PDB file of C-alpha atoms in Angstrom:
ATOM      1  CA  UNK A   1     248.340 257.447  17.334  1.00 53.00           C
ATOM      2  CA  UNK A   2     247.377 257.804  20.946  1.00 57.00           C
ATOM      3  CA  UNK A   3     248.162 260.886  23.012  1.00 57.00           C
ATOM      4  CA  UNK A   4     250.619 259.952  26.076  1.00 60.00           C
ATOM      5  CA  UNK A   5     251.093 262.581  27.300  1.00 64.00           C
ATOM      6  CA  UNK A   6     248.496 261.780  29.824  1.00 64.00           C
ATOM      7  CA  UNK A   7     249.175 258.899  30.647  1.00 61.00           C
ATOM      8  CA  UNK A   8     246.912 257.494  33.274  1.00 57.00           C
ATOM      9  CA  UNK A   9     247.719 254.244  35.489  1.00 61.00           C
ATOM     10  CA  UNK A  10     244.253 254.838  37.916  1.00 65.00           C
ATOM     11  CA  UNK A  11     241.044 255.771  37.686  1.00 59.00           C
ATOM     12  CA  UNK A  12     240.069 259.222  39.250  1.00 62.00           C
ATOM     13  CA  UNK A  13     239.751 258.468  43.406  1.00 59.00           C
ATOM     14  CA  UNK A  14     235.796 259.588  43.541  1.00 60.00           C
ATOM     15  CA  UNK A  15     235.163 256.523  40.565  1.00 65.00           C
ATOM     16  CA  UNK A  16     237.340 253.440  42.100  1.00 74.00           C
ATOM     17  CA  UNK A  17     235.021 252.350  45.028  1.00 76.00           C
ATOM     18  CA  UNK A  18     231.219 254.001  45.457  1.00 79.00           C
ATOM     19  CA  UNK A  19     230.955 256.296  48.352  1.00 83.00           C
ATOM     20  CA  UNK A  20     227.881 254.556  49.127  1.00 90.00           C
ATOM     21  CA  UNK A  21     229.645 250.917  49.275  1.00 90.00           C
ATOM     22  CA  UNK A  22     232.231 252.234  51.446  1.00 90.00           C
ATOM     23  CA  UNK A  23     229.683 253.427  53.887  1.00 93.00           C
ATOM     24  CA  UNK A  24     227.915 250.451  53.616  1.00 96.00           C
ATOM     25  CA  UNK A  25     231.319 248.491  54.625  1.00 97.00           C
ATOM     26  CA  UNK A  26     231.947 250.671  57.431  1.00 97.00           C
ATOM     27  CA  UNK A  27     228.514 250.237  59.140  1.00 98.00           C
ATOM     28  CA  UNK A  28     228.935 246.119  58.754  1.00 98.00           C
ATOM     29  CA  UNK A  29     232.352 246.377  60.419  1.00 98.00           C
ATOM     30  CA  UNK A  30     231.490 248.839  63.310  1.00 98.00           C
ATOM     31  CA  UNK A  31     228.221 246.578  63.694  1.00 98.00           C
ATOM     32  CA  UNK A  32     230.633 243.561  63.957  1.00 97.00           C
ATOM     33  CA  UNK A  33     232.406 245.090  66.445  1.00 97.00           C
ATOM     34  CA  UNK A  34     229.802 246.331  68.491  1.00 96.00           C
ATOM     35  CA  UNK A  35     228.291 242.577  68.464  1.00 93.00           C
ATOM     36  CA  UNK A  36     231.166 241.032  69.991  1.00 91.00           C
ATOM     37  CA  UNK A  37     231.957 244.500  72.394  1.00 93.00           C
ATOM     38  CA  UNK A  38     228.612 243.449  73.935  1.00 92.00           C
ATOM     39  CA  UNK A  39     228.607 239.474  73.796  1.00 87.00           C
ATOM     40  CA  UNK A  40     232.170 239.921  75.550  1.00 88.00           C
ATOM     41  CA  UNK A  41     231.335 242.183  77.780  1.00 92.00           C
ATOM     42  CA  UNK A  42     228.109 240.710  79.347  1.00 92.00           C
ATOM     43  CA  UNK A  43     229.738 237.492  79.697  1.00 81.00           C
ATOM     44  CA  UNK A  44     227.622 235.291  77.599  1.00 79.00           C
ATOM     45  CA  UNK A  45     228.202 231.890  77.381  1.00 75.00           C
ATOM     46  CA  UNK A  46     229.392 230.372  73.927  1.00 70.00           C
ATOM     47  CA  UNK A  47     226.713 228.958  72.474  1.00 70.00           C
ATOM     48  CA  UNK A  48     228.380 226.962  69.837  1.00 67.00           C
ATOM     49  CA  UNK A  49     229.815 224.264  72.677  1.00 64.00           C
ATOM     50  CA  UNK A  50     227.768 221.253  72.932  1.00 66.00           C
ATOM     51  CA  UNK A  51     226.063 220.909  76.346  1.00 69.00           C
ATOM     52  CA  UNK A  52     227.755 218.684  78.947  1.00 75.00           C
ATOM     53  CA  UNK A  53     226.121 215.534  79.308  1.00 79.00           C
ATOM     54  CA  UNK A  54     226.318 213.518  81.886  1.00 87.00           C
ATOM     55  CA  UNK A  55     230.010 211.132  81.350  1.00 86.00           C
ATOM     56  CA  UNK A  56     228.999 207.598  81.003  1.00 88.00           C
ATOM     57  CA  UNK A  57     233.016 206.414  81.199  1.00 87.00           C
ATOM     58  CA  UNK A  58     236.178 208.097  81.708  1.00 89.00           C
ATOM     59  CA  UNK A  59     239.988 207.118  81.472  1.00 90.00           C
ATOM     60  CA  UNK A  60     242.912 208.715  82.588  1.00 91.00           C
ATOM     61  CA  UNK A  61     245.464 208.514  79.624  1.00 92.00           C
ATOM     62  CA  UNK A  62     249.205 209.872  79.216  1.00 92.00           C
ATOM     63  CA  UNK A  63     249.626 210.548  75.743  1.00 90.00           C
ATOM     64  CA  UNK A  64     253.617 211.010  74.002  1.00 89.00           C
ATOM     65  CA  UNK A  65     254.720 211.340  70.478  1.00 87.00           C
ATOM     66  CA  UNK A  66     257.733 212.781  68.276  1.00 85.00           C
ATOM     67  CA  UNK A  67     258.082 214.441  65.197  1.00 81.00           C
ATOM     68  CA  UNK A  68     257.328 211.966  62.935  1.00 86.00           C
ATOM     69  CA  UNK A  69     253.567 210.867  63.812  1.00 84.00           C
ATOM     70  CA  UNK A  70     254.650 208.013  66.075  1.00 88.00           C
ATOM     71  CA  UNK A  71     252.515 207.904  69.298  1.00 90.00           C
ATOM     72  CA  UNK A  72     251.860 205.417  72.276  1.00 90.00           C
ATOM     73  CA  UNK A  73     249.196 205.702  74.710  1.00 91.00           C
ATOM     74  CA  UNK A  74     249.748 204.570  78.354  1.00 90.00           C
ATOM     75  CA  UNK A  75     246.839 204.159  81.011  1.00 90.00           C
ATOM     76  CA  UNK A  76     247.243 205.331  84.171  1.00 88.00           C
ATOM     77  CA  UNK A  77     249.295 202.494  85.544  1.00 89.00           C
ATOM     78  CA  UNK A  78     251.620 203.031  82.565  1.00 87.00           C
ATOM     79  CA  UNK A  79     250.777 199.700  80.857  1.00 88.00           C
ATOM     80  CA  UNK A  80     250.538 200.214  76.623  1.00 90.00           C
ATOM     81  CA  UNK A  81     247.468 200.797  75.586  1.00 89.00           C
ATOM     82  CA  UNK A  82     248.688 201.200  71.992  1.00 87.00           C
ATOM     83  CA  UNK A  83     251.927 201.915  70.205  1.00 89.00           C
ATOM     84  CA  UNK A  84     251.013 203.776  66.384  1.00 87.00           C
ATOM     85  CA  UNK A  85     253.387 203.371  63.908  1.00 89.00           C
ATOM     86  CA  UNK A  86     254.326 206.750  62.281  1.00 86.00           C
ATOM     87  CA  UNK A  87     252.020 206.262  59.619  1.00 86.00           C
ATOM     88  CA  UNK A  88     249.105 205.605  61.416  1.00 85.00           C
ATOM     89  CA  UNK A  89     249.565 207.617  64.913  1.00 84.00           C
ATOM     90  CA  UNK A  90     249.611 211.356  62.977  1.00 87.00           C
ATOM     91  CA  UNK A  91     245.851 212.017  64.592  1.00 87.00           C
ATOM     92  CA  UNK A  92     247.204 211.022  68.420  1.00 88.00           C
ATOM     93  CA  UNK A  93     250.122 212.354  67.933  1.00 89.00           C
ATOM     94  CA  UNK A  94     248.900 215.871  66.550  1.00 90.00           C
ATOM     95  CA  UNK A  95     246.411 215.917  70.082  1.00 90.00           C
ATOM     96  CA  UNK A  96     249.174 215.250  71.887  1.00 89.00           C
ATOM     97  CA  UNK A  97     251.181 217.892  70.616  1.00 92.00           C
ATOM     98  CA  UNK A  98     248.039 220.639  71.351  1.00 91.00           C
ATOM     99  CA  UNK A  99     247.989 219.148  75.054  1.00 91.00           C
ATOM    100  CA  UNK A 100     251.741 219.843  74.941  1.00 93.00           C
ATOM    101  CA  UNK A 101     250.804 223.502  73.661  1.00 93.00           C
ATOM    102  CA  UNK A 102     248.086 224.625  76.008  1.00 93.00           C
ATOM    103  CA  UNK A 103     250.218 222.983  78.811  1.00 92.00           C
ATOM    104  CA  UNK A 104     253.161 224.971  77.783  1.00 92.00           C
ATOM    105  CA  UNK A 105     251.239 228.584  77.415  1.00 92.00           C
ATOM    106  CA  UNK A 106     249.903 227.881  80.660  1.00 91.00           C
ATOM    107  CA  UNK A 107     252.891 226.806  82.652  1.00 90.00           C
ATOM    108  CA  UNK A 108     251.185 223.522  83.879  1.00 88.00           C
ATOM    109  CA  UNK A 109     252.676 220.046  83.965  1.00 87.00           C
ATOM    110  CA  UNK A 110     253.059 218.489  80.962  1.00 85.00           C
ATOM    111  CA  UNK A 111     253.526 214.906  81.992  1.00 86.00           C
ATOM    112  CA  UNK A 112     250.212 214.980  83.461  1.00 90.00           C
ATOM    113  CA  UNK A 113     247.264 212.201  82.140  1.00 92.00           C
ATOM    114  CA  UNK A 114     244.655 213.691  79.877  1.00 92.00           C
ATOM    115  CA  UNK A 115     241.389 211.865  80.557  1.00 92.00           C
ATOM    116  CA  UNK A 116     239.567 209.924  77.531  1.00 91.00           C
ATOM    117  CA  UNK A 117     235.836 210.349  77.883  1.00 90.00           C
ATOM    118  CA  UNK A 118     232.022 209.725  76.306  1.00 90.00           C
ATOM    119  CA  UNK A 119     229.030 211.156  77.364  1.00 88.00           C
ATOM    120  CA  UNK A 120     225.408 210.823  76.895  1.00 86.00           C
ATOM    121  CA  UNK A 121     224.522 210.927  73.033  1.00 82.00           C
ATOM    122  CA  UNK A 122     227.873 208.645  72.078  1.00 84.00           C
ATOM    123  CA  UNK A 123     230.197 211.669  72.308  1.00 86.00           C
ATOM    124  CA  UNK A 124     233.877 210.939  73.008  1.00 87.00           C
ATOM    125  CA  UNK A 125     236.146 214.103  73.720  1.00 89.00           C
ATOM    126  CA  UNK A 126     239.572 214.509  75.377  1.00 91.00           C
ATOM    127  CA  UNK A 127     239.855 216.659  78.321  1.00 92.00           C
ATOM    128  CA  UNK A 128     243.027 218.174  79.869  1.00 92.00           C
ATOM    129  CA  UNK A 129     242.173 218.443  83.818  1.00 91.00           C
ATOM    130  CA  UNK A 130     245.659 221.049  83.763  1.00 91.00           C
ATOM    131  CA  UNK A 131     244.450 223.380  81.151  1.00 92.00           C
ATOM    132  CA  UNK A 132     240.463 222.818  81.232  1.00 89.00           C
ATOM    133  CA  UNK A 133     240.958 222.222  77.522  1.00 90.00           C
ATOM    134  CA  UNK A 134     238.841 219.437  75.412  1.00 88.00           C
ATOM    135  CA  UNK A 135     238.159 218.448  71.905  1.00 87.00           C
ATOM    136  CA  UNK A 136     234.840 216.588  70.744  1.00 87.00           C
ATOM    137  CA  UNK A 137     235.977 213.761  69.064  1.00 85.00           C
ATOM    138  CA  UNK A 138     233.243 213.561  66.740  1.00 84.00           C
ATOM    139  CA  UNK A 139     234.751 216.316  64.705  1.00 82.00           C
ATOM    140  CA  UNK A 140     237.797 214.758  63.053  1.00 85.00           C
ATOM    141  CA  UNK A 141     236.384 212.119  61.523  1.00 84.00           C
ATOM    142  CA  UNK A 142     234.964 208.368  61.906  1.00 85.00           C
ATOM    143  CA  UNK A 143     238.461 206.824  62.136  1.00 86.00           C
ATOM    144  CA  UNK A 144     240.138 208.790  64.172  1.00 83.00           C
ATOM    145  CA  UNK A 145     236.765 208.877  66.865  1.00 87.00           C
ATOM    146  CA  UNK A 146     237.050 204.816  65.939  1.00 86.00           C
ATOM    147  CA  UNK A 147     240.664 204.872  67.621  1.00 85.00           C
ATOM    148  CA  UNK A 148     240.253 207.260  70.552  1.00 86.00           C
ATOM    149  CA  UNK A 149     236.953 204.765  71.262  1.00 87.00           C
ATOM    150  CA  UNK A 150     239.443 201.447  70.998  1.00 86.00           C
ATOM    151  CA  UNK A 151     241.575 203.233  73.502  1.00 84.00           C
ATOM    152  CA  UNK A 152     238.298 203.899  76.359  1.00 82.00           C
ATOM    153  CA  UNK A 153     237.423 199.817  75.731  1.00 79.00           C
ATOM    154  CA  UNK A 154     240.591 198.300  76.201  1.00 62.00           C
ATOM    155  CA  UNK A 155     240.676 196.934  79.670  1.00 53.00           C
TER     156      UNK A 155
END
């Protein structure tokens, strides 16, 4: 038979984690944090954003949606540019409901026209003049760049 009257649930504190490994931990965090202390502080630019080309075309587009992934797309005159069933409008509608976000945290007009535009090197991105927000296009995908493209042809 076993003895229980020691029973024992954990190892001894000094034998669960190596001192050494917890040091090690410690420096990696503090080093982490002393990274982005500086790269904050100093102001650098992020480096990860793709540099601005020059814009080859630009179109000023108002952008609505509801709940259910339904969106239409009006140019600046208000004509329909396109009208996405729910099925297919979930991509438009989700950027539309990011514009509405930023515009929201920021207090700025949400009924404002978020421009459509591609730059040097085929890059399409949406820009929010309100909230100096954008999105490279590129990122989400062949079909959903393929519709945001449609959109900047359309006369």
């Amino acid at each position: 038979m076993s003895d229980t009257s020691q029973t024992r649930i954990h190892a001894p504190e000094d034998e669960l984690v190596p001192r050494i490994l917890v040091r090690a931990v410690m420096a990696l965090i503090l080093a982490i944090l002393a990274l982005v202390t500086i790269a904050t502080l100093s102001g650098r630019p992020l480096e990860s954003m793709p540099a601005n080309g020059k814009i080859l075309s630009e179109r000023a587009i108002f952008l609505s949606s509801d709940g259910s992934g339904a969106a239409r797309v009006l140019d600046a005159n208000g004509s329909l540019l396109a009208d996405f069933p729910a099925d297919k409008g979930g991509f438009v509608a989700g950027i539309d409901r990011v514009v509405f976000r930023e515009r929201t945290k920021s207090s700025a007009d949400t009924a404002a026209p978020v421009l459509l535009r591609l730059r040097e090197g085929n890059r399409l991105s949406i820009y929010d003049p309100e909230t100096n927000w954008s999105a490279e296009l590129m990122g989400f995908g062949a079909d959903n760049l393929r519709t945001f493209a449609r959109l900047l042809g359309k006369p």
